[in-house]
mmCIF file of C-alpha atoms and ligand atoms in Angstrom:
data_model
loop_
_atom_site.group_PDB
_atom_site.id
_atom_site.type_symbol
_atom_site.label_atom_id
_atom_site.label_comp_id
_atom_site.label_asym_id
_atom_site.label_seq_id
_atom_site.Cartn_x
_atom_site.Cartn_y
_atom_site.Cartn_z
ATOM 1 C CA UNK A 18 125.084 158.985 -103.093
ATOM 2 C CA UNK A 19 122.867 162.093 -101.957
ATOM 3 C CA UNK A 20 123.580 165.581 -102.271
ATOM 4 C CA UNK A 21 123.362 168.316 -99.880
ATOM 5 C CA UNK A 22 122.386 171.549 -102.171
ATOM 6 C CA UNK A 23 121.931 173.720 -98.750
ATOM 7 C CA UNK A 24 124.725 175.946 -98.694
ATOM 8 C CA UNK A 25 127.577 175.770 -95.472
ATOM 9 C CA UNK A 26 130.202 178.286 -94.542
ATOM 10 C CA UNK A 27 133.548 179.227 -93.796
ATOM 11 C CA UNK A 28 134.863 182.375 -91.241
ATOM 12 C CA UNK A 29 135.862 184.530 -95.000
ATOM 13 C CA UNK A 30 131.835 183.458 -96.010
ATOM 14 C CA UNK A 31 130.474 186.341 -93.232
ATOM 15 C CA UNK A 32 131.061 189.161 -91.251
ATOM 16 C CA UNK A 33 129.067 191.169 -88.733
ATOM 17 C CA UNK A 34 126.622 193.488 -88.709
ATOM 18 C CA UNK A 35 127.488 196.196 -85.443
ATOM 19 C CA UNK A 36 124.816 196.917 -83.867
ATOM 20 C CA UNK A 37 124.008 200.553 -81.450
ATOM 21 C CA UNK A 38 125.789 200.004 -78.343
ATOM 22 C CA UNK A 39 125.326 201.823 -74.684
ATOM 23 C CA UNK A 40 129.264 201.019 -74.319
ATOM 24 C CA UNK A 41 131.756 203.679 -74.506
ATOM 25 C CA UNK A 42 135.383 201.052 -74.368
ATOM 26 C CA UNK A 43 135.837 197.838 -74.684
ATOM 27 C CA UNK A 44 137.529 198.350 -71.316
ATOM 28 C CA UNK A 45 134.187 197.972 -70.374
ATOM 29 C CA UNK A 46 134.469 194.016 -72.245
ATOM 30 C CA UNK A 47 134.603 190.697 -69.443
ATOM 31 C CA UNK A 48 136.068 188.267 -72.044
ATOM 32 C CA UNK A 49 136.026 185.360 -68.783
ATOM 33 C CA UNK A 50 134.447 182.683 -69.521
ATOM 34 C CA UNK A 51 132.508 180.579 -66.507
ATOM 35 C CA UNK A 52 132.107 176.879 -68.068
ATOM 36 C CA UNK A 53 130.545 173.986 -65.636
ATOM 37 C CA UNK A 54 130.429 171.104 -67.540
ATOM 38 C CA UNK A 55 128.663 168.568 -67.805
ATOM 39 C CA UNK A 56 129.838 164.938 -66.503
ATOM 40 C CA UNK A 57 132.888 166.133 -64.554
ATOM 41 C CA UNK A 58 130.184 168.813 -62.653
ATOM 42 C CA UNK A 59 133.354 170.666 -62.705
ATOM 43 C CA UNK A 60 134.487 174.288 -63.760
ATOM 44 C CA UNK A 61 136.791 176.412 -65.337
ATOM 45 C CA UNK A 62 137.316 179.978 -65.631
ATOM 46 C CA UNK A 63 139.008 182.063 -67.407
ATOM 47 C CA UNK A 64 139.272 183.517 -71.463
ATOM 48 C CA UNK A 65 138.853 180.294 -73.913
ATOM 49 C CA UNK A 66 141.117 179.838 -76.568
ATOM 50 C CA UNK A 67 143.756 177.779 -76.133
ATOM 51 C CA UNK A 68 146.566 176.505 -78.118
ATOM 52 C CA UNK A 69 146.353 173.653 -80.781
ATOM 53 C CA UNK A 70 148.164 170.321 -78.902
ATOM 54 C CA UNK A 71 150.971 170.506 -81.950
ATOM 55 C CA UNK A 72 154.659 170.872 -81.847
ATOM 56 C CA UNK A 73 156.029 173.725 -82.858
ATOM 57 C CA UNK A 74 152.770 175.376 -79.958
ATOM 58 C CA UNK A 75 152.963 173.611 -77.601
ATOM 59 C CA UNK A 76 155.533 173.793 -75.513
ATOM 60 C CA UNK A 77 156.399 174.810 -72.208
ATOM 61 C CA UNK A 78 156.991 178.497 -72.876
ATOM 62 C CA UNK A 79 154.429 179.225 -75.241
ATOM 63 C CA UNK A 80 152.165 177.500 -71.607
ATOM 64 C CA UNK A 81 153.517 180.557 -69.845
ATOM 65 C CA UNK A 82 152.333 183.842 -72.022
ATOM 66 C CA UNK A 83 148.699 181.829 -71.725
ATOM 67 C CA UNK A 84 148.301 181.184 -68.893
ATOM 68 C CA UNK A 85 149.753 184.562 -68.066
ATOM 69 C CA UNK A 86 146.740 185.504 -70.047
ATOM 70 C CA UNK A 87 143.929 182.937 -68.083
ATOM 71 C CA UNK A 88 144.227 181.479 -72.307
ATOM 72 C CA UNK A 89 144.901 177.520 -71.833
ATOM 73 C CA UNK A 90 147.789 175.127 -73.284
ATOM 74 C CA UNK A 91 147.439 172.129 -74.762
ATOM 75 C CA UNK A 92 150.328 170.498 -75.226
ATOM 76 C CA UNK A 93 152.258 168.646 -78.406
ATOM 77 C CA UNK A 94 151.885 165.051 -77.346
ATOM 78 C CA UNK A 95 155.364 164.508 -77.101
ATOM 79 C CA UNK A 96 155.822 166.198 -73.554
ATOM 80 C CA UNK A 97 152.746 163.371 -71.964
ATOM 81 C CA UNK A 98 156.557 161.261 -71.820
ATOM 82 C CA UNK A 99 159.439 163.285 -71.572
ATOM 83 C CA UNK A 100 159.021 166.596 -69.759
ATOM 84 C CA UNK A 101 155.682 166.080 -68.082
ATOM 85 C CA UNK A 102 157.095 168.218 -65.352
ATOM 86 C CA UNK A 103 158.156 171.170 -67.212
ATOM 87 C CA UNK A 104 154.284 172.054 -67.318
ATOM 88 C CA UNK A 105 152.111 172.788 -63.599
ATOM 89 C CA UNK A 106 150.647 169.900 -63.976
ATOM 90 C CA UNK A 107 148.402 171.011 -60.970
ATOM 91 C CA UNK A 108 146.996 173.813 -63.239
ATOM 92 C CA UNK A 109 143.839 174.873 -64.789
ATOM 93 C CA UNK A 110 144.838 175.903 -67.946
ATOM 94 C CA UNK A 111 145.930 172.402 -69.447
ATOM 95 C CA UNK A 112 144.591 169.915 -71.219
ATOM 96 C CA UNK A 113 146.116 167.042 -71.920
ATOM 97 C CA UNK A 114 145.510 165.163 -75.240
ATOM 98 C CA UNK A 115 147.475 161.621 -75.535
ATOM 99 C CA UNK A 116 146.808 157.669 -75.367
ATOM 100 C CA UNK A 117 143.458 156.716 -72.949
ATOM 101 C CA UNK A 118 146.183 155.198 -70.600
ATOM 102 C CA UNK A 119 148.306 158.641 -70.320
ATOM 103 C CA UNK A 120 146.412 160.454 -70.073
ATOM 104 C CA UNK A 121 144.485 158.210 -67.264
ATOM 105 C CA UNK A 122 146.938 158.117 -65.209
ATOM 106 C CA UNK A 123 147.950 161.999 -65.332
ATOM 107 C CA UNK A 124 143.513 162.386 -64.843
ATOM 108 C CA UNK A 125 144.368 161.399 -61.239
ATOM 109 C CA UNK A 126 147.083 164.554 -59.799
ATOM 110 C CA UNK A 127 145.596 166.816 -62.322
ATOM 111 C CA UNK A 128 143.689 168.976 -62.574
ATOM 112 C CA UNK A 129 143.149 170.261 -66.276
ATOM 113 C CA UNK A 130 141.804 168.963 -68.714
ATOM 114 C CA UNK A 131 141.900 165.775 -70.775
ATOM 115 C CA UNK A 132 141.337 164.927 -74.113
ATOM 116 C CA UNK A 133 140.942 162.230 -77.346
ATOM 117 C CA UNK A 134 141.531 163.146 -79.875
ATOM 118 C CA UNK A 135 142.816 161.882 -84.050
ATOM 119 C CA UNK A 136 141.638 162.736 -87.248
ATOM 120 C CA UNK A 137 138.166 161.464 -87.923
ATOM 121 C CA UNK A 138 136.014 161.548 -84.441
ATOM 122 C CA UNK A 139 134.105 159.348 -86.932
ATOM 123 C CA UNK A 140 134.666 155.409 -85.725
ATOM 124 C CA UNK A 141 133.535 153.241 -83.316
ATOM 125 C CA UNK A 142 136.211 152.644 -81.723
ATOM 126 C CA UNK A 143 137.110 156.107 -80.815
ATOM 127 C CA UNK A 144 133.275 156.251 -79.611
ATOM 128 C CA UNK A 145 134.591 153.089 -77.149
ATOM 129 C CA UNK A 146 137.954 154.537 -76.617
ATOM 130 C CA UNK A 147 136.141 157.578 -75.434
ATOM 131 C CA UNK A 148 133.142 155.609 -73.014
ATOM 132 C CA UNK A 149 135.981 153.597 -71.996
ATOM 133 C CA UNK A 150 138.326 157.013 -70.711
ATOM 134 C CA UNK A 151 135.263 157.725 -68.554
ATOM 135 C CA UNK A 152 134.687 154.432 -66.902
ATOM 136 C CA UNK A 153 138.413 155.601 -66.113
ATOM 137 C CA UNK A 154 138.091 159.207 -65.034
ATOM 138 C CA UNK A 155 134.568 160.020 -63.179
ATOM 139 C CA UNK A 156 135.352 163.148 -62.951
ATOM 140 C CA UNK A 157 137.477 164.661 -65.234
ATOM 141 C CA UNK A 158 136.465 167.200 -67.357
ATOM 142 C CA UNK A 159 137.039 164.939 -71.222
ATOM 143 C CA UNK A 160 137.688 166.866 -74.526
ATOM 144 C CA UNK A 161 137.231 164.876 -77.602
ATOM 145 C CA UNK A 162 136.887 165.576 -81.352
ATOM 146 C CA UNK A 163 137.269 166.231 -84.124
ATOM 147 C CA UNK A 164 134.126 165.770 -85.738
ATOM 148 C CA UNK A 165 131.526 168.330 -87.726
ATOM 149 C CA UNK A 166 128.915 167.697 -87.401
ATOM 150 C CA UNK A 167 125.639 167.280 -84.560
ATOM 151 C CA UNK A 168 125.371 163.744 -84.641
ATOM 152 C CA UNK A 169 128.068 163.078 -83.873
ATOM 153 C CA UNK A 170 128.835 165.391 -81.513
ATOM 154 C CA UNK A 171 125.642 164.033 -79.607
ATOM 155 C CA UNK A 172 127.560 160.902 -79.902
ATOM 156 C CA UNK A 173 131.150 161.462 -78.388
ATOM 157 C CA UNK A 174 128.655 163.131 -75.863
ATOM 158 C CA UNK A 175 126.315 160.830 -74.728
ATOM 159 C CA UNK A 176 130.337 158.467 -74.905
ATOM 160 C CA UNK A 177 130.796 161.009 -72.385
ATOM 161 C CA UNK A 178 133.027 164.261 -73.444
ATOM 162 C CA UNK A 179 132.409 167.409 -72.032
ATOM 163 C CA UNK A 180 133.906 168.898 -74.212
ATOM 164 C CA UNK A 181 133.624 168.125 -78.172
ATOM 165 C CA UNK A 182 136.258 169.181 -79.973
ATOM 166 C CA UNK A 183 135.208 170.576 -83.923
ATOM 167 C CA UNK A 184 137.287 170.542 -87.034
ATOM 168 C CA UNK A 185 137.875 168.467 -89.751
ATOM 169 C CA UNK A 186 140.132 169.688 -92.791
ATOM 170 C CA UNK A 187 140.298 173.557 -92.163
ATOM 171 C CA UNK A 188 143.843 173.994 -90.563
ATOM 172 C CA UNK A 189 146.368 176.283 -91.871
ATOM 173 C CA UNK A 190 148.528 173.182 -92.611
ATOM 174 C CA UNK A 191 145.664 170.717 -92.157
ATOM 175 C CA UNK A 192 145.250 168.880 -96.533
ATOM 176 C CA UNK A 193 142.919 166.190 -95.965
ATOM 177 C CA UNK A 194 140.482 168.128 -97.792
ATOM 178 C CA UNK A 195 142.841 168.053 -100.761
ATOM 179 C CA UNK A 196 143.901 163.911 -100.217
ATOM 180 C CA UNK A 197 140.352 163.348 -99.723
ATOM 181 C CA UNK A 198 137.848 165.733 -100.793
ATOM 182 C CA UNK A 199 136.228 165.044 -96.592
ATOM 183 C CA UNK A 200 135.934 168.731 -95.009
ATOM 184 C CA UNK A 201 132.627 170.654 -93.598
ATOM 185 C CA UNK A 202 133.058 174.297 -93.828
ATOM 186 C CA UNK A 203 133.931 175.587 -89.719
ATOM 187 C CA UNK A 204 131.437 178.365 -89.299
ATOM 188 C CA UNK A 205 128.621 176.019 -90.181
ATOM 189 C CA UNK A 206 129.912 173.446 -88.414
ATOM 190 C CA UNK A 207 130.886 175.511 -85.453
ATOM 191 C CA UNK A 208 126.912 176.821 -85.260
ATOM 192 C CA UNK A 209 125.662 172.573 -86.005
ATOM 193 C CA UNK A 210 127.574 171.228 -83.016
ATOM 194 C CA UNK A 211 127.369 174.129 -80.955
ATOM 195 C CA UNK A 212 123.430 174.361 -81.036
ATOM 196 C CA UNK A 213 123.635 170.064 -80.338
ATOM 197 C CA UNK A 214 126.465 170.125 -77.703
ATOM 198 C CA UNK A 215 123.815 173.280 -76.228
ATOM 199 C CA UNK A 216 120.767 170.962 -76.166
ATOM 200 C CA UNK A 217 122.839 168.393 -73.970
ATOM 201 C CA UNK A 218 124.562 171.461 -71.736
ATOM 202 C CA UNK A 219 128.109 170.094 -73.139
ATOM 203 C CA UNK A 220 131.135 172.642 -75.006
ATOM 204 C CA UNK A 221 132.797 172.097 -78.200
ATOM 205 C CA UNK A 222 135.619 173.952 -78.643
ATOM 206 C CA UNK A 223 136.017 175.393 -82.532
ATOM 207 C CA UNK A 224 139.099 174.313 -83.701
ATOM 208 C CA UNK A 225 141.569 175.426 -87.049
ATOM 209 C CA UNK A 226 141.078 177.439 -89.438
ATOM 210 C CA UNK A 227 141.460 180.553 -87.437
ATOM 211 C CA UNK A 228 143.893 183.429 -89.561
ATOM 212 C CA UNK A 229 142.651 186.334 -87.596
ATOM 213 C CA UNK A 230 141.452 187.948 -84.647
ATOM 214 C CA UNK A 231 138.067 188.380 -87.004
ATOM 215 C CA UNK A 232 137.770 184.540 -87.109
ATOM 216 C CA UNK A 233 137.818 183.409 -83.293
ATOM 217 C CA UNK A 234 134.894 186.750 -83.543
ATOM 218 C CA UNK A 235 133.211 185.103 -85.273
ATOM 219 C CA UNK A 236 133.707 181.660 -84.047
ATOM 220 C CA UNK A 237 132.455 182.310 -80.398
ATOM 221 C CA UNK A 238 130.099 184.321 -82.140
ATOM 222 C CA UNK A 239 128.940 181.114 -84.162
ATOM 223 C CA UNK A 240 128.475 179.591 -80.392
ATOM 224 C CA UNK A 241 131.990 178.722 -79.718
ATOM 225 C CA UNK A 242 133.170 177.657 -76.150
ATOM 226 C CA UNK A 243 136.403 177.328 -76.704
ATOM 227 C CA UNK A 244 137.995 178.358 -79.739
ATOM 228 C CA UNK A 245 142.305 176.253 -80.253
ATOM 229 C CA UNK A 246 144.668 178.240 -82.587
ATOM 230 C CA UNK A 247 147.987 176.655 -83.931
ATOM 231 C CA UNK A 248 149.063 179.237 -87.035
ATOM 232 C CA UNK A 249 148.180 182.306 -85.064
ATOM 233 C CA UNK A 250 150.627 181.047 -82.014
ATOM 234 C CA UNK A 251 152.972 180.160 -84.598
ATOM 235 C CA UNK A 252 156.303 182.109 -85.354
ATOM 236 C CA UNK A 253 157.402 183.046 -81.886
ATOM 237 C CA UNK A 254 159.822 183.050 -79.433
ATOM 238 C CA UNK A 255 158.320 180.928 -77.198
ATOM 239 C CA UNK A 256 158.173 178.307 -80.773
ATOM 240 C CA UNK A 257 160.033 175.461 -81.219
ATOM 241 C CA UNK A 258 162.362 175.999 -83.632
ATOM 242 C CA UNK A 259 164.732 178.189 -84.859
ATOM 243 C CA UNK A 260 164.791 182.028 -86.750
ATOM 244 C CA UNK A 261 166.223 181.415 -90.074
ATOM 245 C CA UNK A 262 166.662 184.440 -92.601
ATOM 246 C CA UNK A 263 163.529 185.569 -90.680
ATOM 247 C CA UNK A 264 160.952 182.788 -91.169
ATOM 248 C CA UNK A 265 160.261 179.633 -88.518
ATOM 249 C CA UNK A 266 158.865 176.220 -89.547
ATOM 250 C CA UNK A 267 155.421 175.207 -88.065
ATOM 251 C CA UNK A 268 154.056 171.575 -89.638
ATOM 252 C CA UNK A 269 150.850 170.242 -88.822
ATOM 253 C CA UNK A 270 151.218 166.976 -86.336
ATOM 254 C CA UNK A 271 150.106 163.930 -89.495
ATOM 255 C CA UNK A 272 153.117 166.166 -91.654
ATOM 256 C CA UNK A 273 156.642 164.187 -92.850
ATOM 257 C CA UNK A 274 157.783 166.641 -90.361
ATOM 258 C CA UNK A 275 155.930 165.236 -88.222
ATOM 259 C CA UNK A 276 155.938 161.200 -88.942
ATOM 260 C CA UNK A 277 159.863 161.869 -89.355
ATOM 261 C CA UNK A 278 159.887 163.733 -86.406
ATOM 262 C CA UNK A 279 158.706 161.431 -84.346
ATOM 263 C CA UNK A 280 159.749 157.992 -85.569
ATOM 264 C CA UNK A 281 156.612 156.922 -86.891
ATOM 265 C CA UNK A 282 156.109 156.771 -91.062
ATOM 266 C CA UNK A 283 153.831 153.331 -91.782
ATOM 267 C CA UNK A 284 152.373 151.666 -95.164
ATOM 268 C CA UNK A 285 149.615 152.532 -95.473
ATOM 269 C CA UNK A 286 149.082 156.036 -93.944
ATOM 270 C CA UNK A 287 150.893 159.043 -95.981
ATOM 271 C CA UNK A 288 150.807 162.680 -94.900
ATOM 272 C CA UNK A 289 147.852 165.297 -94.842
ATOM 273 C CA UNK A 290 149.776 167.919 -93.219
ATOM 274 C CA UNK A 291 152.107 169.952 -94.509
ATOM 275 C CA UNK A 292 155.275 172.261 -93.697
ATOM 276 C CA UNK A 293 154.947 175.579 -93.845
ATOM 277 C CA UNK A 294 157.907 179.197 -92.928
ATOM 278 C CA UNK A 295 155.694 181.832 -91.308
ATOM 279 C CA UNK A 296 157.431 185.083 -90.443
ATOM 280 C CA UNK A 297 159.127 185.417 -87.221
ATOM 281 C CA UNK A 298 156.910 187.939 -84.870
ATOM 282 C CA UNK A 299 158.796 188.070 -81.649
ATOM 283 C CA UNK A 300 156.563 187.408 -78.409
ATOM 284 C CA UNK A 301 153.263 185.627 -77.912
ATOM 285 C CA UNK A 302 152.416 188.179 -75.553
ATOM 286 C CA UNK A 303 151.954 190.764 -78.414
ATOM 287 C CA UNK A 304 150.339 188.633 -80.833
ATOM 288 C CA UNK A 305 147.905 187.780 -78.031
ATOM 289 C CA UNK A 306 147.562 191.447 -76.631
ATOM 290 C CA UNK A 307 146.163 191.443 -80.297
ATOM 291 C CA UNK A 308 143.913 188.330 -80.369
ATOM 292 C CA UNK A 309 142.323 190.013 -77.887
ATOM 293 C CA UNK A 310 141.992 193.599 -78.287
ATOM 294 C CA UNK A 311 140.052 192.905 -81.242
ATOM 295 C CA UNK A 312 137.893 190.537 -80.195
ATOM 296 C CA UNK A 313 136.811 192.840 -77.706
ATOM 297 C CA UNK A 314 136.416 195.803 -79.860
ATOM 298 C CA UNK A 315 134.060 193.594 -81.774
ATOM 299 C CA UNK A 316 131.993 193.267 -78.663
ATOM 300 C CA UNK A 317 131.947 196.427 -78.951
ATOM 301 C CA UNK A 318 130.880 196.820 -82.480
ATOM 302 C CA UNK A 319 127.755 194.527 -81.036
ATOM 303 C CA UNK A 320 126.918 195.802 -77.592
ATOM 304 C CA UNK A 321 127.861 193.312 -75.878
ATOM 305 C CA UNK A 322 129.300 193.760 -71.955
ATOM 306 C CA UNK A 323 130.677 189.480 -71.859
ATOM 307 C CA UNK A 324 132.336 187.302 -74.578
ATOM 308 C CA UNK A 325 128.977 185.448 -73.144
ATOM 309 C CA UNK A 326 126.719 187.586 -74.529
ATOM 310 C CA UNK A 327 128.051 187.209 -78.367
ATOM 311 C CA UNK A 328 126.833 185.052 -79.546
ATOM 312 C CA UNK A 329 123.095 186.306 -78.862
ATOM 313 C CA UNK A 330 124.376 189.784 -80.707
ATOM 314 C CA UNK A 331 125.548 188.714 -82.931
ATOM 315 C CA UNK A 332 123.411 188.900 -86.522
ATOM 316 C CA UNK A 333 126.142 186.893 -89.865
ATOM 317 C CA UNK A 334 125.466 188.791 -93.092
ATOM 318 C CA UNK A 335 126.992 186.449 -95.403
ATOM 319 C CA UNK A 336 129.338 188.344 -97.984
ATOM 320 C CA UNK A 337 130.426 187.841 -101.470
ATOM 321 C CA UNK A 338 134.473 189.016 -103.331
ATOM 322 C CA UNK A 339 134.971 187.825 -99.473
ATOM 323 C CA UNK A 340 139.029 188.531 -99.825
ATOM 324 C CA UNK A 341 138.329 192.297 -101.383
ATOM 325 C CA UNK A 342 135.708 192.656 -98.348
ATOM 326 C CA UNK A 343 138.200 192.101 -95.309
ATOM 327 C CA UNK A 344 142.004 191.966 -96.194
ATOM 328 C CA UNK A 345 141.265 194.781 -98.902
ATOM 329 C CA UNK A 346 142.721 194.588 -102.701
ATOM 330 C CA UNK A 347 145.690 193.403 -102.675
HETATM 331 P P1 5GP B 20 144.770 176.259 -87.679
HETATM 332 O O1 5GP B 20 144.547 177.273 -86.499
HETATM 333 O O2 5GP B 20 146.239 176.098 -87.746
HETATM 334 O O3 5GP B 20 144.229 176.825 -88.366
HETATM 335 O O4 5GP B 20 144.507 174.685 -87.158
HETATM 336 C C1 5GP B 20 145.409 174.401 -86.552
HETATM 337 C C2 5GP B 20 145.164 172.676 -85.780
HETATM 338 O O5 5GP B 20 144.806 171.793 -87.164
HETATM 339 C C3 5GP B 20 144.682 172.349 -84.889
HETATM 340 O O6 5GP B 20 144.130 171.461 -83.601
HETATM 341 C C4 5GP B 20 144.177 170.437 -85.620
HETATM 342 O O7 5GP B 20 143.292 169.752 -85.530
HETATM 343 C C5 5GP B 20 144.695 170.557 -86.583
HETATM 344 N N1 5GP B 20 145.704 169.709 -88.127
HETATM 345 C C6 5GP B 20 146.670 170.207 -87.240
HETATM 346 N N2 5GP B 20 148.368 169.276 -87.580
HETATM 347 C C7 5GP B 20 146.750 169.087 -89.112
HETATM 348 C C8 5GP B 20 147.555 168.225 -89.584
HETATM 349 O O8 5GP B 20 148.739 168.167 -89.730
HETATM 350 N N3 5GP B 20 146.976 167.303 -90.497
HETATM 351 C C9 5GP B 20 145.229 167.940 -90.715
HETATM 352 N N4 5GP B 20 144.680 167.583 -90.986
HETATM 353 N N5 5GP B 20 144.901 168.627 -89.610
HETATM 354 C C10 5GP B 20 145.859 168.922 -88.107
#
């Protein structure tokens, strides 16, 4: 047994210190980024926020509204098998996660990203799967995860991933930390994995754990190239599900609800996700505008005229009694 005494941090453990700035308006901030990927050599331009590939938020209607703002949609996996045409396959701002054969086939016609994601990206079997996918699709932009440490980020990149998906346990409907005791505080995971990926010329997605636009800002400030959100997009008109008594259901992809829906129960795998009710919030459009406005405002506080320079302009300060510091006394 080893004990690492170094403190690792979550988004709620820090704030970003304001800095002198010559900027006068948040309208001056450019949120679009252009990334060129290590193995595919492809270029992508847009606002690097992604919807999680979950049933409730990875929908065609969500794709429509996210595309309007040049954000990326990761469709729920079941659309690969049915109704794939509801998404415009040729579009850049889409990232399909699924089984190797399905996404490799898709890569022949789609200009979007493809990806392999599993709850535990630490197995040799997973690394082999990434290698196999890279062999099949030399020109595709490939995302792979999830991991939370520098060593495994490097391993997945060397196996052929352009983008590594980072996050084990931070998700709003994830119960992995409670059920297994496994996890890694997300801010530290992002800082460490981004450093490892950037050293090799690759990219990362900070996946999960953002509950407000300030958390998305912190993820970018920590070095994330993309930020993936699930719960923040739940409860909207564009989501799958009904509104009942002012709430909508939002469930994890490893929850009982997902297993029931996709009929994939088995004896040795229990659920590591839950189902929650979220307040109905109307159109996703308003939420997205709110998120983008929060990021723009953050950039003006630290003097970053582009999202690209936010990380360089950031000094995090550790805070205690965080809940009260951020949300006020309830
Ligand atoms: P959120 O933005 O809601 O905090 O997190 C979304 C992320 O949670 C997803 O992108 C995915 O990585 C993760 N996730 C989704 N469903 C489950 C689940 O059932 N169990 C676990 N452990 N993680 C999940």
